[in-house]
Short mmCIF file of C-alpha atoms in Angstrom, two decimals:
data_model
loop_
_atom_site.label_atom_id
_atom_site.label_comp_id
_atom_site.label_asym_id
_atom_site.label_seq_id
_atom_site.Cartn_x
_atom_site.Cartn_y
_atom_site.Cartn_z
CA GLY A 1 -23.94 97.32 -30.53
CA VAL A 2 -23.74 100.50 -28.57
CA SER A 3 -21.78 100.48 -25.37
CA LEU A 4 -23.16 102.36 -22.43
CA ARG A 5 -19.79 104.08 -22.23
CA GLN A 6 -20.76 105.81 -25.44
CA ASN A 7 -23.34 108.53 -25.20
CA PRO A 8 -25.94 107.86 -27.90
CA LEU A 9 -26.99 111.50 -27.77
CA THR A 10 -23.59 112.50 -29.15
CA HIS A 11 -23.82 109.99 -32.01
CA PRO A 12 -26.56 111.17 -34.39
CA ASN A 13 -26.15 108.02 -36.50
CA VAL A 14 -27.21 105.89 -33.52
CA LEU A 15 -30.39 107.91 -33.03
CA ARG A 16 -31.12 107.79 -36.77
CA ALA A 17 -30.65 104.02 -36.81
CA LEU A 18 -32.93 103.53 -33.80
CA ARG A 19 -35.58 105.71 -35.44
CA GLU A 20 -35.33 103.77 -38.70
CA VAL A 21 -35.59 100.37 -36.99
CA SER A 22 -38.61 101.63 -35.10
CA ARG A 23 -40.26 102.87 -38.33
CA ILE A 24 -39.60 99.59 -40.14
CA ASN A 25 -41.08 97.59 -37.28
CA ALA A 26 -44.14 99.84 -37.14
CA ARG A 27 -44.67 99.71 -40.91
CA TYR A 28 -44.03 96.05 -41.70
CA TYR A 29 -44.80 94.38 -38.38
CA PRO A 30 -47.59 96.44 -36.81
CA GLY A 31 -48.76 94.97 -33.57
CA ALA A 32 -46.11 92.24 -33.63
CA VAL A 33 -44.38 93.66 -30.58
CA GLU A 34 -46.51 94.82 -27.70
CA HIS A 35 -44.07 94.79 -24.81
CA VAL A 36 -40.28 95.01 -24.75
CA PHE A 37 -38.16 94.38 -21.67
CA VAL A 38 -34.60 95.60 -21.24
CA VAL A 39 -33.23 93.64 -18.29
CA ASN A 40 -30.28 94.29 -15.99
CA ALA A 41 -30.02 97.85 -17.23
CA PRO A 42 -27.69 100.15 -15.31
CA LEU A 43 -28.98 103.46 -14.01
CA VAL A 44 -27.31 105.44 -16.81
CA PHE A 45 -29.19 103.46 -19.46
CA ARG A 46 -32.52 103.93 -17.69
CA GLN A 47 -31.91 107.67 -17.54
CA LEU A 48 -30.80 107.87 -21.17
CA TRP A 49 -33.79 105.82 -22.28
CA LYS A 50 -36.16 108.32 -20.67
CA LEU A 51 -34.50 111.04 -22.74
CA ILE A 52 -34.30 109.30 -26.12
CA ALA A 53 -37.44 107.14 -26.10
CA PRO A 54 -39.76 109.93 -27.26
CA PHE A 55 -37.55 110.42 -30.31
CA VAL A 56 -37.14 106.78 -31.34
CA MET A 57 -40.37 105.08 -30.32
CA PRO A 58 -43.51 105.30 -32.46
CA ASP A 59 -46.83 106.13 -30.84
CA ASP A 60 -48.30 102.71 -31.56
CA GLY A 61 -48.78 101.42 -28.04
CA VAL A 62 -45.55 99.45 -27.66
CA LYS A 63 -44.63 99.38 -24.01
CA VAL A 64 -40.95 99.35 -23.04
CA ASP A 65 -39.90 98.46 -19.49
CA VAL A 66 -36.28 99.08 -18.56
CA LEU A 67 -35.54 96.94 -15.51
CA GLN A 68 -32.61 97.36 -13.16
CA ARG A 69 -30.39 94.43 -12.24
CA GLY A 70 -32.31 91.85 -10.22
CA ASP A 71 -35.71 93.46 -10.78
CA VAL A 72 -37.49 90.95 -13.01
CA ALA A 73 -40.92 90.91 -11.37
CA ALA A 74 -42.63 92.67 -14.30
CA LEU A 75 -40.99 90.27 -16.76
CA VAL A 76 -42.08 87.22 -14.74
CA ASP A 77 -45.61 88.63 -14.43
CA GLU A 78 -45.82 89.13 -18.20
CA CYS A 79 -44.20 85.88 -19.39
CA GLY A 80 -44.55 83.45 -16.50
CA ARG A 81 -41.80 81.48 -14.78
CA ASP A 82 -42.20 78.48 -17.09
CA CYS A 83 -41.12 80.56 -20.11
CA LEU A 84 -38.03 82.22 -18.62
CA PRO A 85 -34.54 80.96 -17.76
CA VAL A 86 -33.52 80.89 -14.11
CA GLN A 87 -31.26 83.94 -14.47
CA LEU A 88 -34.39 85.95 -15.33
CA GLY A 89 -36.51 84.57 -12.50
CA GLY A 90 -37.88 81.60 -14.39
CA ARG A 91 -37.68 77.83 -14.17
CA LEU A 92 -35.95 76.99 -17.45
CA PRO A 93 -32.31 75.97 -17.36
CA ALA A 94 -29.77 78.68 -18.14
#
């Protein structure tokens, strides 16, 4: 994985890998993923995501929400409380 202490913009291999994963998903699994949630993301990740997303995400309608710690309302709205563990605002056991 990539630690947030590392700056992905200074590691071209990380950006290349993210682009390649995105291309593979778009080519072999089109429409399989419609909405991705990154939960408990620190501010630095949210800011970095805004910068790198245009370079690594295909234009196929996949929506990515980067949620700060404790802000799971969008996730609960999308999935419902019965499908999520309690630590993500749901009713399932942790």
